[in-house]
PDB file of C-alpha atoms in Angstrom:
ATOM      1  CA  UNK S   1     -48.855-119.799 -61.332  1.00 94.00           C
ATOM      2  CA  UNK S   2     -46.243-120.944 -64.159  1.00 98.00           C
ATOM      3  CA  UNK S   3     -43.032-119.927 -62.274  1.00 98.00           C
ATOM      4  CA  UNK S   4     -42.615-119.756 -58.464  1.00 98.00           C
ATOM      5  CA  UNK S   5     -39.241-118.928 -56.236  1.00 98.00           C
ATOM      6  CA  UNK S   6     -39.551-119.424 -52.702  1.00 97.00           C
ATOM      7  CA  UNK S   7     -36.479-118.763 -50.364  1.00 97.00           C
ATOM      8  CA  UNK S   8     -33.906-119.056 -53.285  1.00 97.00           C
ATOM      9  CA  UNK S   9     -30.373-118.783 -52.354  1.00 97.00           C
ATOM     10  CA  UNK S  10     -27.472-119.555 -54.697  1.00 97.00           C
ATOM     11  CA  UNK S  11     -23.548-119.536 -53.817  1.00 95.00           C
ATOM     12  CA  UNK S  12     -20.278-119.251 -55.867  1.00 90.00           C
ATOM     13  CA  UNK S  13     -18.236-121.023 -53.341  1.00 87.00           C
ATOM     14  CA  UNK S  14     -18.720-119.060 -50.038  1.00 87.00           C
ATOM     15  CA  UNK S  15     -19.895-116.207 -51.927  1.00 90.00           C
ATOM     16  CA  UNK S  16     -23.669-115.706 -51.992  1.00 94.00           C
ATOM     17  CA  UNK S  17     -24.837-114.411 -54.769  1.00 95.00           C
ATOM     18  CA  UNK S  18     -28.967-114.640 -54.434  1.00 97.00           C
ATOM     19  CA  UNK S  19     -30.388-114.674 -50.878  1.00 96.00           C
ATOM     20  CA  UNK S  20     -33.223-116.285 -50.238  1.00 96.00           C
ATOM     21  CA  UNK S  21     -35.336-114.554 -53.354  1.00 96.00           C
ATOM     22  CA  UNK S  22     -39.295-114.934 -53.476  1.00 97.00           C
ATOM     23  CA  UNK S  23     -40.719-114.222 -56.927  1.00 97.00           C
ATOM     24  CA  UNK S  24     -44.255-115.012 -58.438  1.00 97.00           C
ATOM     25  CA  UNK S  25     -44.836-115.515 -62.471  1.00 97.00           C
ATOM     26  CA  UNK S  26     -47.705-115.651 -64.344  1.00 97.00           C
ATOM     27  CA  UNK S  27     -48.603-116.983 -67.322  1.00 97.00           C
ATOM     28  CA  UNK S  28     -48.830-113.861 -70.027  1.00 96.00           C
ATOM     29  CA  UNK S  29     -46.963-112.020 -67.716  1.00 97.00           C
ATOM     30  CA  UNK S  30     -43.945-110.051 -68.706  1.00 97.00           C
ATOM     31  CA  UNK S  31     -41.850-109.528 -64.967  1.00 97.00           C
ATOM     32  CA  UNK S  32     -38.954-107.679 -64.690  1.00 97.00           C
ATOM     33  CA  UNK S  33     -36.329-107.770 -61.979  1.00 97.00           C
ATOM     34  CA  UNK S  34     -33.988-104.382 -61.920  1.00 96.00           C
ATOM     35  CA  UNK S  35     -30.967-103.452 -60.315  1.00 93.00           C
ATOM     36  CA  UNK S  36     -27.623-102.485 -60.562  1.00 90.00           C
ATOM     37  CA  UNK S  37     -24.282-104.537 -61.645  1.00 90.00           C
ATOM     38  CA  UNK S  38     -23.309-107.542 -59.186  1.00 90.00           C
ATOM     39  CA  UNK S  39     -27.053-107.349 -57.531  1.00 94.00           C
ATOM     40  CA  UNK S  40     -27.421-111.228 -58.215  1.00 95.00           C
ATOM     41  CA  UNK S  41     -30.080-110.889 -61.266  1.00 96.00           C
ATOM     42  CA  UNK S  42     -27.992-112.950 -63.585  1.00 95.00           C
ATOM     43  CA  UNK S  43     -27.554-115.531 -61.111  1.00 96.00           C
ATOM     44  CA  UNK S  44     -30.719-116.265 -60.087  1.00 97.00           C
ATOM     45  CA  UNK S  45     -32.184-116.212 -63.535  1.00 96.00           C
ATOM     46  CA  UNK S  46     -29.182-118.594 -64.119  1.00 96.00           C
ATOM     47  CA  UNK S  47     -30.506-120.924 -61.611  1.00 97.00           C
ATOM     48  CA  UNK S  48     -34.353-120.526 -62.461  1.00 97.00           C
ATOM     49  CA  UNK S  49     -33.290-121.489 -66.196  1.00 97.00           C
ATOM     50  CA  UNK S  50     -31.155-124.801 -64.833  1.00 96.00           C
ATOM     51  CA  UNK S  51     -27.661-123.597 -65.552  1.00 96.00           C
ATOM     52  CA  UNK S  52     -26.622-123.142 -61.686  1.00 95.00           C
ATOM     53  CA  UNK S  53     -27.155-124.874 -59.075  1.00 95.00           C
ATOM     54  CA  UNK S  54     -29.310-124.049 -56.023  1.00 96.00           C
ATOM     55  CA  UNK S  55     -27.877-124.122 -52.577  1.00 95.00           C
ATOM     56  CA  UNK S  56     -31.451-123.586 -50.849  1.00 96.00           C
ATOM     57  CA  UNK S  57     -34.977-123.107 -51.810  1.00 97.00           C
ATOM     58  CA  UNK S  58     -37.378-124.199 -54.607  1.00 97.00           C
ATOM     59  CA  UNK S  59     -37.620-123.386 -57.985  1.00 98.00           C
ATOM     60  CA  UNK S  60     -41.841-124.440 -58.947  1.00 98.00           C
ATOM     61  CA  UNK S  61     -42.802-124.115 -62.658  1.00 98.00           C
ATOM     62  CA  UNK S  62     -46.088-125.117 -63.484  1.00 97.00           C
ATOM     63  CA  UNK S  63     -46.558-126.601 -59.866  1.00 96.00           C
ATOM     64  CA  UNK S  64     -43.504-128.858 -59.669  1.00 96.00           C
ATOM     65  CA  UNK S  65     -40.062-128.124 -57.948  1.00 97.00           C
ATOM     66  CA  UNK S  66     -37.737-128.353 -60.596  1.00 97.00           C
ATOM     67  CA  UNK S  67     -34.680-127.157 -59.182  1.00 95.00           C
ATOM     68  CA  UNK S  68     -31.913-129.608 -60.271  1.00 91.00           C
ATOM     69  CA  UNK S  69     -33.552-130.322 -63.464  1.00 95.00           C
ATOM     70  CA  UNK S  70     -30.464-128.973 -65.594  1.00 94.00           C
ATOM     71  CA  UNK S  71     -31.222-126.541 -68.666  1.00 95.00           C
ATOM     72  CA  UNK S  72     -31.498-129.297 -71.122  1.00 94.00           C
ATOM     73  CA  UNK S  73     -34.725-130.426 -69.361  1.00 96.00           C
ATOM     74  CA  UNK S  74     -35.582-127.177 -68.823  1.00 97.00           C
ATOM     75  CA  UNK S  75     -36.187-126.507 -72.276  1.00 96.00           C
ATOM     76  CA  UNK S  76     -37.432-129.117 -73.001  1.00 95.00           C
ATOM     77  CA  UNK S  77     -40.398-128.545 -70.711  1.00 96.00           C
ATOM     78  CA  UNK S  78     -41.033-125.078 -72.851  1.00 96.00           C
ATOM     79  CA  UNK S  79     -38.639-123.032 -70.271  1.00 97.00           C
ATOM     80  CA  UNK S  80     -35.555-121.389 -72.452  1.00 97.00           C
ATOM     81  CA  UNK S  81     -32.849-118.806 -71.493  1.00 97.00           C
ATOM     82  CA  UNK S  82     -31.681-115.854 -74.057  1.00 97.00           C
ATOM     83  CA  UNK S  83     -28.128-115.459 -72.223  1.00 95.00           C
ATOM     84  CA  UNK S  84     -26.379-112.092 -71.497  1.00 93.00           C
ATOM     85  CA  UNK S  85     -23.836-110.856 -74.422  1.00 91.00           C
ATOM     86  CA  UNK S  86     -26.400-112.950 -76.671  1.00 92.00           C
ATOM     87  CA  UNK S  87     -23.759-116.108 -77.215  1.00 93.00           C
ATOM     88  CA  UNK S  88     -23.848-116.448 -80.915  1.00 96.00           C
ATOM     89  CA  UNK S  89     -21.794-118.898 -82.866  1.00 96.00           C
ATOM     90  CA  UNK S  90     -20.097-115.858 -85.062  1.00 95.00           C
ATOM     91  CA  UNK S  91     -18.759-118.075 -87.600  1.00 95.00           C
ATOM     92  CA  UNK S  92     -21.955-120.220 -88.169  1.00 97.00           C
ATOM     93  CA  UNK S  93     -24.573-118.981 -90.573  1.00 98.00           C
ATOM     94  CA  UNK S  94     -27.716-117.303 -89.249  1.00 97.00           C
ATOM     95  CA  UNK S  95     -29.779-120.106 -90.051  1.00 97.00           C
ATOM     96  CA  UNK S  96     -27.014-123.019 -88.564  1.00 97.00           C
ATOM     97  CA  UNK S  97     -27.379-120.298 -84.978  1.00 97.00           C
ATOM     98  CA  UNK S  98     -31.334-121.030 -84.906  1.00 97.00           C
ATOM     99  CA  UNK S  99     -30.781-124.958 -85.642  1.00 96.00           C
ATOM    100  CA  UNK S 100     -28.725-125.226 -82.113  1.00 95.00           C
ATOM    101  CA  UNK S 101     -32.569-123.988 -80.137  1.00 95.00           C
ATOM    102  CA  UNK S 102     -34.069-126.910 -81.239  1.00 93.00           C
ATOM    103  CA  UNK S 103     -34.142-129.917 -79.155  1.00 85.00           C
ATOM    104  CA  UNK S 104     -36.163-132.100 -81.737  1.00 84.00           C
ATOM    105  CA  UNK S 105     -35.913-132.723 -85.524  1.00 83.00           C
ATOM    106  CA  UNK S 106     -39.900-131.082 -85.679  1.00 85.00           C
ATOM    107  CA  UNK S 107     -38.816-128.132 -84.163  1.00 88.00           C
ATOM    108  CA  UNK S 108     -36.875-127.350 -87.283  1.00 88.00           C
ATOM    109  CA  UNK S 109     -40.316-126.732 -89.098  1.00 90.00           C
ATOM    110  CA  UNK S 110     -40.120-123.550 -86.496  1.00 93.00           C
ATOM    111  CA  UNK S 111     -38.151-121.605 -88.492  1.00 95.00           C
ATOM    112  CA  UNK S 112     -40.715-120.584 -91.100  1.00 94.00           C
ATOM    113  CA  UNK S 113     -42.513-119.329 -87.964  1.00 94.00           C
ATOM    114  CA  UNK S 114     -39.156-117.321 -86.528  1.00 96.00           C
ATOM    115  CA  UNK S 115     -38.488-115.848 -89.828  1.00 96.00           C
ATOM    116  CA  UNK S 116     -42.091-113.700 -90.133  1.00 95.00           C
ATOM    117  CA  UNK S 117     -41.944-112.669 -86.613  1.00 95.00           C
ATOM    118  CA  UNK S 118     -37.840-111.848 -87.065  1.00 96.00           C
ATOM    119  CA  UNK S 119     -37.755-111.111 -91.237  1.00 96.00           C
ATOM    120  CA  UNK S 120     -34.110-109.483 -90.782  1.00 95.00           C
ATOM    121  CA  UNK S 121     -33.226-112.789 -89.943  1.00 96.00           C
ATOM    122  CA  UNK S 122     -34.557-114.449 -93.160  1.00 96.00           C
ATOM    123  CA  UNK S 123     -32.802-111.868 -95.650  1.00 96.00           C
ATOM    124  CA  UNK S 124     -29.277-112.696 -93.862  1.00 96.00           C
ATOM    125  CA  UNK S 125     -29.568-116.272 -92.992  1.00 96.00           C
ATOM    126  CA  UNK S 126     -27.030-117.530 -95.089  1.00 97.00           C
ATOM    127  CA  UNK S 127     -24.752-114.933 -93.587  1.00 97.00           C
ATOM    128  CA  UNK S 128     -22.327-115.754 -90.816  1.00 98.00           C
ATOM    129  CA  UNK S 129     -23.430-114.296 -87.405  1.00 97.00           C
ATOM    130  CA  UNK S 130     -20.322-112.467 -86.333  1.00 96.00           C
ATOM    131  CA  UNK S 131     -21.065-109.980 -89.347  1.00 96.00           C
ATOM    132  CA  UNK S 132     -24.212-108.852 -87.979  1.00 96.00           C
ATOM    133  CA  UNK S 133     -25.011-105.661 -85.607  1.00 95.00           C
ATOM    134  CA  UNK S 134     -25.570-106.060 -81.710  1.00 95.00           C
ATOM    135  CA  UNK S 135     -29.125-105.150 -82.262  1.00 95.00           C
ATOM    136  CA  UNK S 136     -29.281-108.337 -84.716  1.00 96.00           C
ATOM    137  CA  UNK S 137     -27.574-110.597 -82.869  1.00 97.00           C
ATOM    138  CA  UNK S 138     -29.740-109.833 -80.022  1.00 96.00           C
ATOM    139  CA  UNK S 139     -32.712-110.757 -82.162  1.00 96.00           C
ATOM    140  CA  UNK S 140     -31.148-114.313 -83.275  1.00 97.00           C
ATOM    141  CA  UNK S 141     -30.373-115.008 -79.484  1.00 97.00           C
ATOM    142  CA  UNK S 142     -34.158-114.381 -78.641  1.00 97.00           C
ATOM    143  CA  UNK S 143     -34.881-116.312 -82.741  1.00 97.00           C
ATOM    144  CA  UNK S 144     -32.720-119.039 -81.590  1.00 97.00           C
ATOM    145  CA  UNK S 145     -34.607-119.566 -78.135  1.00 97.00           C
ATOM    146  CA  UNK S 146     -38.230-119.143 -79.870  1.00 97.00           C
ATOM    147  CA  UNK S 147     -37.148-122.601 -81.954  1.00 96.00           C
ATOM    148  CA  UNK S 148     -37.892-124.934 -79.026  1.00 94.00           C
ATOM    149  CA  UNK S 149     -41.308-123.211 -79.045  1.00 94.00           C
ATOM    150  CA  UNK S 150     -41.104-122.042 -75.073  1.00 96.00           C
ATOM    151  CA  UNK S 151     -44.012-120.985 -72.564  1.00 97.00           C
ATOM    152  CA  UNK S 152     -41.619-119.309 -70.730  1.00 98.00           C
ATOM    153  CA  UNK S 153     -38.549-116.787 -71.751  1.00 98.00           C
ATOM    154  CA  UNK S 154     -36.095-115.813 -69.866  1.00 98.00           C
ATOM    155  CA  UNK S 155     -34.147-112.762 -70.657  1.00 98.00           C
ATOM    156  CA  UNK S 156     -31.360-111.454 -69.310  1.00 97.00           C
ATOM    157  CA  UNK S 157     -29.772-107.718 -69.987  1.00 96.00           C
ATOM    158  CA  UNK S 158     -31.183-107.506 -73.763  1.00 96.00           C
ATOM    159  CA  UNK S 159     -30.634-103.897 -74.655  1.00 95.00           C
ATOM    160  CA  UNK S 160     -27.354-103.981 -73.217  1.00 92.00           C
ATOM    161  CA  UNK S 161     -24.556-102.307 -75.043  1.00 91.00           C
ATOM    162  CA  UNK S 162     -27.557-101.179 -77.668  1.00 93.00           C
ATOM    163  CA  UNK S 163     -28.709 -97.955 -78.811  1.00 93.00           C
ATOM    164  CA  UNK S 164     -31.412 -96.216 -77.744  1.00 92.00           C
ATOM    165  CA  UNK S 165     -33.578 -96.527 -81.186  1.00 92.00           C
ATOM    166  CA  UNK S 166     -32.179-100.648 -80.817  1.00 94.00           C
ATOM    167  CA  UNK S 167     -32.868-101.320 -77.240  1.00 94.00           C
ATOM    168  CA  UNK S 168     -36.522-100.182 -77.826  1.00 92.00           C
ATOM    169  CA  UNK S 169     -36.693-101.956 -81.105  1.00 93.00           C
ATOM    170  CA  UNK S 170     -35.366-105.238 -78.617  1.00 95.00           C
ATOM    171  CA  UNK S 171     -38.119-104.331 -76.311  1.00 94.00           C
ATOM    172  CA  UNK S 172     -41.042-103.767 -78.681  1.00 95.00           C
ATOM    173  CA  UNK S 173     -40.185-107.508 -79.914  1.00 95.00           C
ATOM    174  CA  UNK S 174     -40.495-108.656 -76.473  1.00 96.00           C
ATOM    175  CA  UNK S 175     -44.158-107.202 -75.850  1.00 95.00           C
ATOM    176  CA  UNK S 176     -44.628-109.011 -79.491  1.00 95.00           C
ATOM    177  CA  UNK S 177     -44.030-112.356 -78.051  1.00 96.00           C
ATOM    178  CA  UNK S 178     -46.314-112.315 -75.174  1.00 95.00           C
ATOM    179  CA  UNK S 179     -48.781-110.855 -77.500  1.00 94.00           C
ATOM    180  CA  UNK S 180     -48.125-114.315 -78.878  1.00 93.00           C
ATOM    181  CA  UNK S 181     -48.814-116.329 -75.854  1.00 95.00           C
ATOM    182  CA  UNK S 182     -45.254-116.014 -74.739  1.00 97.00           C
ATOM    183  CA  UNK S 183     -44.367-115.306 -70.500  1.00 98.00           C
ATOM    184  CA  UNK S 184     -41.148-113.808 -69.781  1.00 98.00           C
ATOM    185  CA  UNK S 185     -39.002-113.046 -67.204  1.00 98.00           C
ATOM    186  CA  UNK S 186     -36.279-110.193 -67.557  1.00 98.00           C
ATOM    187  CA  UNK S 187     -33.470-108.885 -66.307  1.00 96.00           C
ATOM    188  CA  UNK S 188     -32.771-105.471 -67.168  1.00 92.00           C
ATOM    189  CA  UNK S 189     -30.574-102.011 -66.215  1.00 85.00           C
ATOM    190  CA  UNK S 190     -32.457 -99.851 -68.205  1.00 86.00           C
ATOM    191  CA  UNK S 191     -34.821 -98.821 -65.532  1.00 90.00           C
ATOM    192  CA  UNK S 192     -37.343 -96.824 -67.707  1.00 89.00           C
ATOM    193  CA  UNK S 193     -37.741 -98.650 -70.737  1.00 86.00           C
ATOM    194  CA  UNK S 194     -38.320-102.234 -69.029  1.00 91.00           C
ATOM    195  CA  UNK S 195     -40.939-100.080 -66.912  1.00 93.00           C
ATOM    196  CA  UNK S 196     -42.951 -99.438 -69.876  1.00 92.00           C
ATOM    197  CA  UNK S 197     -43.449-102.804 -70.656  1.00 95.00           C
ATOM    198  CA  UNK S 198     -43.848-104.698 -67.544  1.00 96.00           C
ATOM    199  CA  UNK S 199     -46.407-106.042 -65.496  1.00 96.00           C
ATOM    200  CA  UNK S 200     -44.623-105.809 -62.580  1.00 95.00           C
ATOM    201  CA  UNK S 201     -41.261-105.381 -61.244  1.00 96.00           C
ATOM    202  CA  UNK S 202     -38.749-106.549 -58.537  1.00 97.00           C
ATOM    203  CA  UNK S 203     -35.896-104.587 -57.474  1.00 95.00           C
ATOM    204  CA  UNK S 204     -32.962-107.033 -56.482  1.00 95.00           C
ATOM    205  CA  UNK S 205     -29.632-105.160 -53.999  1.00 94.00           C
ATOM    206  CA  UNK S 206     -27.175-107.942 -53.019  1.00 92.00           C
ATOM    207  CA  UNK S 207     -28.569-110.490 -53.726  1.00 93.00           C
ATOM    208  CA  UNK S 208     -32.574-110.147 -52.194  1.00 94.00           C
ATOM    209  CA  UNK S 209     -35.537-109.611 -54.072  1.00 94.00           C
ATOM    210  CA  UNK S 210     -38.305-107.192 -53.178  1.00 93.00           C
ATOM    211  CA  UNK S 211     -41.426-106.463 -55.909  1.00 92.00           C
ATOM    212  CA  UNK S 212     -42.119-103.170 -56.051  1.00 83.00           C
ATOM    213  CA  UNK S 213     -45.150-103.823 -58.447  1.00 58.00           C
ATOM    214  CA  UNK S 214     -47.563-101.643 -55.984  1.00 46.00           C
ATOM    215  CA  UNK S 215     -45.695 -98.654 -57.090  1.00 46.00           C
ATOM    216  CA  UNK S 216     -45.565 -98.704 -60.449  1.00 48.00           C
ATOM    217  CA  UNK S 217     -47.912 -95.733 -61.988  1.00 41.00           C
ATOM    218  CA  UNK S 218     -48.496 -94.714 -65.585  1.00 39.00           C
ATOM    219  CA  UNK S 219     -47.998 -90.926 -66.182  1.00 38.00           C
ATOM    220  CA  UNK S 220     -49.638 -88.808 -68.496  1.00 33.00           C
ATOM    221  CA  UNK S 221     -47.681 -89.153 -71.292  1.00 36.00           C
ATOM    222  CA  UNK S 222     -47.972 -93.384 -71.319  1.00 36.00           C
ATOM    223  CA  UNK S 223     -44.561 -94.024 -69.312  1.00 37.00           C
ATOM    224  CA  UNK S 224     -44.274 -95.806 -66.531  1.00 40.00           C
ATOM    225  CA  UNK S 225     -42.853 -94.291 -63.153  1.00 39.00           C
ATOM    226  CA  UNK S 226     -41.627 -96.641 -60.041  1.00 42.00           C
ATOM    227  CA  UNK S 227     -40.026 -94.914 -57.004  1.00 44.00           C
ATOM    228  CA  UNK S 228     -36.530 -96.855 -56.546  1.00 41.00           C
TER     229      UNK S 228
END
């Protein structure tokens, strides 16, 4: 098992926004955890990544409880978040945005690696990061966390605000990385597409987790179907 929640709760003041979530990973896996706006998705994959803290519960990856661990450790044990809204520096070059993923001066060798699996990113990486489309930006955010060379992604909300054509191109890049080796873990509102492309899924309404992997069918025509 590379990733493990068990009773996971997590509070903004008295407000609780996960409730005592169970989730299993595995490695190669891609999971997905749906649900609508304000269900708690960000902030539990917040707290799995190390950028909130846990008010109950254990976060296990790889076998040890590493809730507390902060995201800096996080990724630096191969576990990396690619943030909501995508968080680019808009006026830093392409290039200078994947520099900031890498915790090491080797890691900067990465980026020969990054640029054939994300080539846009190579023809505008002297160009500043503002200038480029959502779909673009969204593939520097997920460039930017490859650098540190993770086991384990998490995404949150990556076609959001994307067009169709986009948010599948977004997706097809994520079934590319665990292709590579990659595990990921991601939050998503578009019910059908992350469907197609997941192992299993979780459904998550204020602030509990239930997988609802057992009813996920393929149809026909290659889409997937789960009864929410």
């Amino acid at each position: 098992m590379l990733l493990e929640l068990r009773d996971l709760s997590v509070c903004y003041g008295r407000i609780q926004a996960v409730r005592g979530a169970n989730l299993r990973l595995e490695a190669g896996e891609i999971v997905a955890v749906l649900g609508a706006n304000g269900a708690g998705k960000s902030s539990m994959l917040g707290a799995a990544a190390g950028l909130l803290p846990v008010e109950s519960g254990r976060i296990l990856y790889e076998g040890r409880d590493v809730a507390g661990w902060g995201a800096c450790r996080m990724v630096r044990s191969g576990a990396c978040l690619v943030p909501e809204g995508r968080y680019v520096v808009g006026d830093m070059s392409v290039e200078e945005n994947l520099l900031l993923g890498t915790v090491s001066r080797r890691q900067r060798d990465n980026l020969d690696g990054i640029y054939r699996l994300l080539p846009m990113l190579k023809e505008r990486r002297g160009q500043q990061a503002g200038l480029l489309s959502g779909g673009e930006q969204q593939q520097l955010a997920i460039g930017r966390a490859l650098m540190s060379d993770p086991k384990l992604l998490f995404i949150d909300e990556p076609t959001l605000g994307l067009a169709p054509k986009t948010a599948r191109q977004v997706l097809e890049l994520i079934c590319a990385l665990r292709a590579q080796g990659k595990t990921v873990l991601l939050v998503e509102q578009n019910v059908r597409q992350a469907l197609r492309i997941s192992d299993r899924v979780y459904r998550m309404e204020k602030g509990r987790l239930e997988e609802r992997g057992g009813e996920k069918t393929v149809q026909n025509d290659g889409t997937a179907f789960c009864d929410f």
